[in-house]
XYZ file of N, CA, C and O in Angstrom:
488
model
N 106.834 152.896 -4.632
C 106.391 154.008 -3.803
C 104.941 154.347 -4.123
O 104.407 153.926 -5.127
N 104.371 155.132 -3.243
C 102.967 155.477 -3.342
C 102.762 156.987 -3.311
O 103.622 157.734 -2.862
N 101.595 157.385 -3.739
C 101.127 158.750 -3.600
C 99.938 158.663 -2.646
O 98.987 157.918 -2.897
N 100.020 159.375 -1.538
C 99.026 159.283 -0.465
C 98.295 160.607 -0.372
O 98.912 161.639 -0.085
N 97.002 160.581 -0.613
C 96.173 161.783 -0.522
C 95.330 161.665 0.738
O 94.657 160.641 0.944
N 95.356 162.692 1.561
C 94.629 162.616 2.823
C 94.223 163.997 3.316
O 94.874 164.988 3.001
N 93.161 164.012 4.081
C 92.786 165.209 4.828
C 92.941 164.942 6.325
O 92.494 165.709 7.155
N 93.593 163.843 6.655
C 93.784 163.384 8.023
C 95.199 163.752 8.492
O 96.177 163.210 7.986
N 95.324 164.635 9.477
C 96.662 165.030 9.928
C 97.468 163.871 10.507
O 98.688 163.813 10.335
N 96.810 162.930 11.160
C 97.510 161.779 11.714
C 98.081 160.910 10.598
O 99.227 160.451 10.677
N 97.323 160.702 9.550
C 97.787 159.902 8.409
C 98.929 160.595 7.684
O 99.890 159.950 7.263
N 98.838 161.900 7.534
C 99.895 162.652 6.851
C 101.228 162.446 7.556
O 102.269 162.285 6.907
N 101.195 162.429 8.862
C 102.424 162.237 9.639
C 102.842 160.772 9.659
O 104.005 160.437 9.424
N 101.903 159.891 9.911
C 102.215 158.463 10.081
C 102.754 157.809 8.809
O 103.615 156.949 8.861
N 102.257 158.231 7.651
C 102.637 157.572 6.406
C 103.646 158.365 5.575
O 103.897 158.037 4.414
N 104.256 159.364 6.156
C 105.210 160.209 5.434
C 106.380 159.402 4.869
O 106.924 159.759 3.820
N 106.748 158.320 5.519
C 107.884 157.498 5.059
C 107.478 156.487 3.976
O 108.316 155.770 3.450
N 106.191 156.441 3.636
C 105.682 155.434 2.701
C 105.543 155.933 1.271
O 105.191 155.166 0.386
N 105.779 157.197 1.073
C 105.638 157.768 -0.259
C 105.408 159.254 -0.164
O 105.601 159.870 0.884
N 104.964 159.825 -1.260
C 104.668 161.260 -1.279
C 103.285 161.489 -0.678
O 102.297 160.942 -1.146
N 103.239 162.281 0.375
C 101.966 162.607 1.017
C 101.496 163.958 0.519
O 102.248 164.936 0.537
N 100.263 163.991 0.069
C 99.609 165.250 -0.286
C 98.507 165.469 0.749
O 97.486 164.777 0.735
N 98.761 166.409 1.635
C 97.882 166.669 2.764
C 96.993 167.863 2.466
O 97.481 168.949 2.155
N 95.697 167.648 2.546
C 94.705 168.677 2.252
C 93.786 168.852 3.460
O 92.643 168.360 3.454
N 94.245 169.525 4.502
C 93.437 169.633 5.726
C 92.122 170.375 5.522
O 91.164 170.156 6.266
N 92.054 171.211 4.507
C 90.840 171.984 4.269
C 89.781 171.189 3.497
O 88.617 171.585 3.438
N 90.167 170.073 2.905
C 89.238 169.288 2.089
C 88.263 168.496 2.948
O 88.635 167.941 3.985
N 87.034 168.398 2.459
C 86.123 167.424 3.045
C 86.293 166.117 2.263
O 87.100 166.039 1.332
N 85.535 165.122 2.633
C 85.636 163.802 2.020
C 85.465 163.900 0.499
O 86.255 163.354 -0.279
N 84.450 164.625 0.046
C 84.167 164.725 -1.388
C 85.291 165.434 -2.136
O 85.696 164.999 -3.218
N 85.772 166.529 -1.595
C 86.846 167.269 -2.254
C 88.095 166.400 -2.407
O 88.777 166.449 -3.439
N 88.377 165.583 -1.406
C 89.530 164.689 -1.486
C 89.323 163.654 -2.594
O 90.238 163.388 -3.381
N 88.122 163.101 -2.670
C 87.866 162.098 -3.714
C 87.930 162.700 -5.117
O 88.309 162.011 -6.062
N 87.599 163.949 -5.261
C 87.744 164.603 -6.568
C 89.220 164.671 -6.953
O 89.588 164.428 -8.107
N 90.081 164.956 -5.991
C 91.527 164.961 -6.262
C 91.994 163.563 -6.679
O 92.795 163.408 -7.615
N 91.500 162.543 -5.991
C 91.854 161.160 -6.329
C 91.328 160.819 -7.725
O 92.041 160.242 -8.544
N 90.082 161.181 -7.993
C 89.490 160.921 -9.311
C 90.354 161.499 -10.422
O 90.632 160.838 -11.425
N 90.792 162.733 -10.238
C 91.604 163.383 -11.270
C 92.900 162.615 -11.529
O 93.347 162.522 -12.676
N 93.487 162.051 -10.485
C 94.715 161.257 -10.661
C 94.427 159.920 -11.336
O 95.180 159.470 -12.197
N 93.336 159.272 -10.944
C 92.969 157.990 -11.557
C 92.642 158.189 -13.034
O 92.999 157.365 -13.875
N 92.008 159.297 -13.376
C 91.665 159.563 -14.765
C 92.889 159.759 -15.653
O 92.800 159.609 -16.871
N 94.037 160.107 -15.052
C 95.258 160.227 -15.859
C 96.157 159.003 -15.721
O 97.268 158.991 -16.239
N 95.681 157.957 -15.016
C 96.403 156.697 -15.023
C 97.026 156.224 -13.726
O 97.665 155.176 -13.708
N 96.865 156.955 -12.634
C 97.339 156.423 -11.351
C 96.402 155.296 -10.932
O 95.201 155.350 -11.187
N 96.941 154.271 -10.292
C 96.157 153.093 -9.917
C 95.798 153.139 -8.440
O 96.641 153.441 -7.587
N 94.551 152.819 -8.153
C 94.081 152.773 -6.770
C 94.754 151.643 -6.006
O 94.878 150.527 -6.520
N 95.152 151.920 -4.783
C 95.697 150.903 -3.897
C 94.693 150.536 -2.807
O 94.857 149.525 -2.132
N 93.696 151.384 -2.611
C 92.592 151.082 -1.709
C 91.325 151.710 -2.273
O 91.379 152.660 -3.048
N 90.210 151.156 -1.899
C 88.926 151.648 -2.396
C 88.607 152.975 -1.724
O 88.848 153.145 -0.527
N 88.069 153.938 -2.455
C 87.777 155.247 -1.866
C 86.681 155.232 -0.804
O 86.574 156.168 -0.018
N 85.891 154.175 -0.743
C 84.848 154.062 0.282
C 85.103 152.877 1.209
O 84.175 152.266 1.716
N 86.374 152.545 1.443
C 86.727 151.393 2.262
C 86.239 151.551 3.700
O 85.966 152.634 4.175
N 86.176 150.415 4.381
C 85.850 150.417 5.806
C 84.359 150.371 6.055
O 83.535 150.482 5.151
N 84.017 150.187 7.297
C 82.613 150.055 7.672
C 81.971 151.391 8.038
O 80.775 151.450 8.276
N 82.752 152.464 8.084
C 82.186 153.778 8.362
C 81.552 154.349 7.100
O 82.161 154.331 6.033
N 80.376 154.869 7.247
C 79.718 155.514 6.117
C 80.263 156.934 5.976
O 80.714 157.534 6.945
N 80.195 157.485 4.761
C 80.749 158.822 4.530
C 80.146 159.918 5.404
O 80.790 160.916 5.670
N 78.917 159.729 5.864
C 78.309 160.760 6.707
C 78.768 160.649 8.169
O 78.411 161.467 8.987
N 79.584 159.637 8.465
C 80.047 159.436 9.833
C 81.447 159.998 10.073
O 81.743 160.458 11.166
N 82.316 159.912 9.100
C 83.704 160.333 9.296
C 84.088 161.486 8.373
O 83.749 161.472 7.194
N 84.808 162.452 8.900
C 85.266 163.553 8.051
C 86.607 163.251 7.370
O 87.054 164.020 6.531
N 87.256 162.139 7.740
C 88.610 161.861 7.254
C 88.635 160.725 6.253
O 87.937 159.732 6.381
N 89.533 160.892 5.288
C 89.744 159.848 4.300
C 91.171 159.922 3.811
O 91.711 161.008 3.566
N 91.776 158.762 3.675
C 93.101 158.635 3.091
C 92.990 157.640 1.950
O 92.487 156.534 2.135
N 93.423 158.056 0.776
C 93.401 157.176 -0.392
C 94.816 157.109 -0.937
O 95.496 158.125 -1.072
N 95.231 155.889 -1.260
C 96.577 155.646 -1.766
C 96.475 155.239 -3.227
O 95.657 154.389 -3.589
N 97.307 155.872 -4.046
C 97.384 155.527 -5.465
C 98.846 155.276 -5.823
O 99.756 155.617 -5.058
N 99.045 154.703 -6.981
C 100.410 154.470 -7.444
C 101.110 155.808 -7.657
O 100.484 156.811 -7.998
N 102.411 155.802 -7.454
C 103.188 157.027 -7.629
C 103.300 157.397 -9.108
O 103.354 158.573 -9.449
N 103.315 156.386 -9.948
C 103.464 156.607 -11.387
C 102.134 156.394 -12.095
O 101.371 155.504 -11.752
N 101.890 157.191 -13.108
C 100.690 157.038 -13.925
C 101.006 156.175 -15.134
O 102.129 156.172 -15.638
N 100.019 155.415 -15.564
C 100.127 154.646 -16.803
C 98.841 154.888 -17.581
O 98.273 155.965 -17.507
N 98.369 153.898 -18.268
C 97.114 154.035 -19.004
C 95.950 154.007 -18.017
O 95.906 153.141 -17.146
N 95.015 154.936 -18.137
C 93.867 154.922 -17.218
C 93.103 153.600 -17.296
O 92.939 153.020 -18.372
N 92.677 153.132 -16.146
C 91.912 151.899 -16.039
C 90.432 152.266 -15.926
O 90.035 152.939 -14.971
N 89.628 151.829 -16.886
C 88.219 152.218 -16.923
C 87.451 151.725 -15.697
O 86.555 152.409 -15.199
N 87.794 150.545 -15.196
C 87.117 150.031 -14.004
C 87.380 150.942 -12.798
O 86.474 151.247 -12.028
N 88.615 151.392 -12.653
C 88.940 152.286 -11.546
C 88.298 153.660 -11.730
O 87.869 154.281 -10.755
N 88.196 154.118 -12.971
C 87.490 155.382 -13.229
C 86.027 155.252 -12.821
O 85.454 156.173 -12.219
N 85.429 154.103 -13.107
C 84.040 153.856 -12.729
C 83.901 153.789 -11.211
O 82.929 154.314 -10.644
N 84.862 153.173 -10.546
C 84.837 153.106 -9.081
C 84.802 154.512 -8.498
O 84.017 154.800 -7.584
N 85.629 155.406 -9.022
C 85.648 156.784 -8.504
C 84.358 157.505 -8.815
O 83.802 158.208 -7.953
N 83.848 157.351 -10.004
C 82.595 157.997 -10.383
C 81.452 157.499 -9.500
O 80.656 158.299 -8.980
N 81.370 156.192 -9.310
C 80.330 155.609 -8.463
C 80.486 156.041 -7.002
O 79.499 156.293 -6.310
N 81.720 156.127 -6.546
C 81.985 156.548 -5.164
C 81.517 157.979 -4.932
O 80.910 158.286 -3.896
N 81.788 158.852 -5.896
C 81.333 160.235 -5.765
C 79.810 160.322 -5.797
O 79.208 161.082 -5.031
N 79.179 159.524 -6.634
C 77.713 159.507 -6.676
C 77.145 159.023 -5.353
O 76.187 159.598 -4.832
N 77.725 157.987 -4.807
C 77.276 157.471 -3.506
C 77.481 158.512 -2.419
O 76.609 158.728 -1.578
N 78.622 159.156 -2.442
C 78.939 160.182 -1.455
C 77.933 161.330 -1.509
O 77.560 161.886 -0.478
N 77.466 161.653 -2.691
C 76.518 162.754 -2.862
C 75.155 162.454 -2.240
O 74.338 163.360 -2.080
N 74.908 161.203 -1.883
C 73.632 160.862 -1.247
C 73.661 161.089 0.265
O 72.662 160.874 0.942
N 74.801 161.516 0.790
C 74.963 161.739 2.220
C 75.202 163.213 2.526
O 75.776 163.940 1.715
N 74.809 163.616 3.703
C 75.189 164.912 4.239
C 76.522 164.688 4.946
O 76.605 163.879 5.877
N 77.579 165.356 4.494
C 78.910 165.118 5.037
C 79.071 165.769 6.415
O 78.512 166.828 6.679
N 79.851 165.133 7.280
C 80.048 165.684 8.621
C 80.884 166.963 8.605
O 81.725 167.156 7.720
N 80.661 167.799 9.591
C 81.388 169.054 9.735
C 82.392 168.902 10.882
O 81.992 168.752 12.034
N 83.682 168.944 10.538
C 84.724 168.808 11.562
C 84.624 169.898 12.628
O 85.029 169.686 13.758
N 84.099 171.043 12.260
C 84.052 172.179 13.178
C 83.076 171.983 14.334
O 83.160 172.707 15.321
N 82.159 171.041 14.212
C 81.196 170.825 15.291
C 81.446 169.517 16.045
O 80.654 169.141 16.900
N 82.550 168.850 15.733
C 82.886 167.586 16.391
C 83.905 167.834 17.498
O 84.756 168.698 17.370
N 83.821 167.045 18.540
C 84.770 167.170 19.646
C 86.156 166.705 19.204
O 86.291 165.899 18.270
N 87.171 167.187 19.883
C 88.553 166.786 19.573
C 88.734 165.280 19.760
O 89.436 164.645 18.982
N 88.115 164.724 20.776
C 88.225 163.278 21.017
C 87.628 162.489 19.858
O 88.217 161.524 19.383
N 86.461 162.902 19.386
C 85.823 162.220 18.272
C 86.660 162.354 16.994
O 86.857 161.377 16.263
N 87.187 163.545 16.745
C 88.058 163.737 15.581
C 89.284 162.839 15.663
O 89.679 162.217 14.671
N 89.878 162.758 16.835
C 91.045 161.889 17.038
C 90.679 160.431 16.753
O 91.432 159.701 16.094
N 89.531 159.991 17.239
C 89.096 158.613 17.004
C 88.920 158.338 15.511
O 89.349 157.301 15.010
N 88.310 159.271 14.785
C 88.136 159.083 13.346
C 89.475 159.101 12.600
O 89.658 158.372 11.626
N 90.406 159.901 13.055
C 91.746 159.901 12.451
C 92.410 158.542 12.647
O 93.016 157.992 11.717
N 92.291 158.013 13.851
C 92.887 156.719 14.181
C 92.270 155.595 13.345
O 92.983 154.728 12.816
N 90.961 155.604 13.202
C 90.278 154.591 12.394
C 90.753 154.660 10.946
O 91.071 153.632 10.331
N 90.818 155.847 10.397
C 91.281 156.024 9.023
C 92.691 155.449 8.858
O 92.959 154.702 7.912
N 93.582 155.768 9.783
C 94.960 155.260 9.706
C 94.999 153.743 9.776
O 95.732 153.094 9.020
N 94.218 153.162 10.674
C 94.257 151.707 10.833
C 93.740 150.990 9.590
O 94.204 149.899 9.257
N 92.813 151.610 8.871
C 92.296 150.998 7.651
C 93.285 151.077 6.496
O 93.259 150.238 5.597
N 94.155 152.060 6.521
C 95.096 152.268 5.414
C 96.429 151.552 5.638
O 97.079 151.124 4.698
N 96.830 151.370 6.879
C 98.188 150.869 7.144
C 98.470 149.490 6.578
O 99.614 149.174 6.279
N 97.454 148.678 6.341
C 97.673 147.343 5.770
C 98.306 147.419 4.373
O 99.007 146.518 3.956
N 98.073 148.501 3.666
C 98.643 148.671 2.324
C 100.175 148.699 2.406
O 100.859 148.143 1.556
N 100.692 149.301 3.451
C 102.138 149.492 3.570
C 102.828 148.329 4.259
O 104.047 148.252 4.263
N 102.056 147.407 4.838
C 102.670 146.286 5.535
C 102.788 145.045 4.648
O 103.343 144.042 5.054
N 102.248 145.130 3.444
C 102.294 143.964 2.529
C 103.643 143.836 1.869
O 104.428 144.691 1.746
């Protein structure tokens, strides 16, 4: 099973049968990655990269990150991935969902879901 962290309402619904979903609709991209970082630092393993896909962080407000349901020994490489991802994210001005059209938000939700679903089909 998996632990799925997301700020994407479509992902929260679509992947509910794949593990425990932690839905944070109020989080922006950075806030979500901080939650993921905290889990990786205590030993949860990344199932997808926090900056996956061809969309840059300043383009999409949604992110879904999957980690192992169980924690073990923290992996230093994965801790570095999260630290580097947050540093990279800090170089961008993050998008504001409140000024985006519903159609655009829906499209970004769909893209996020399509990038994550391969994890559950393996």
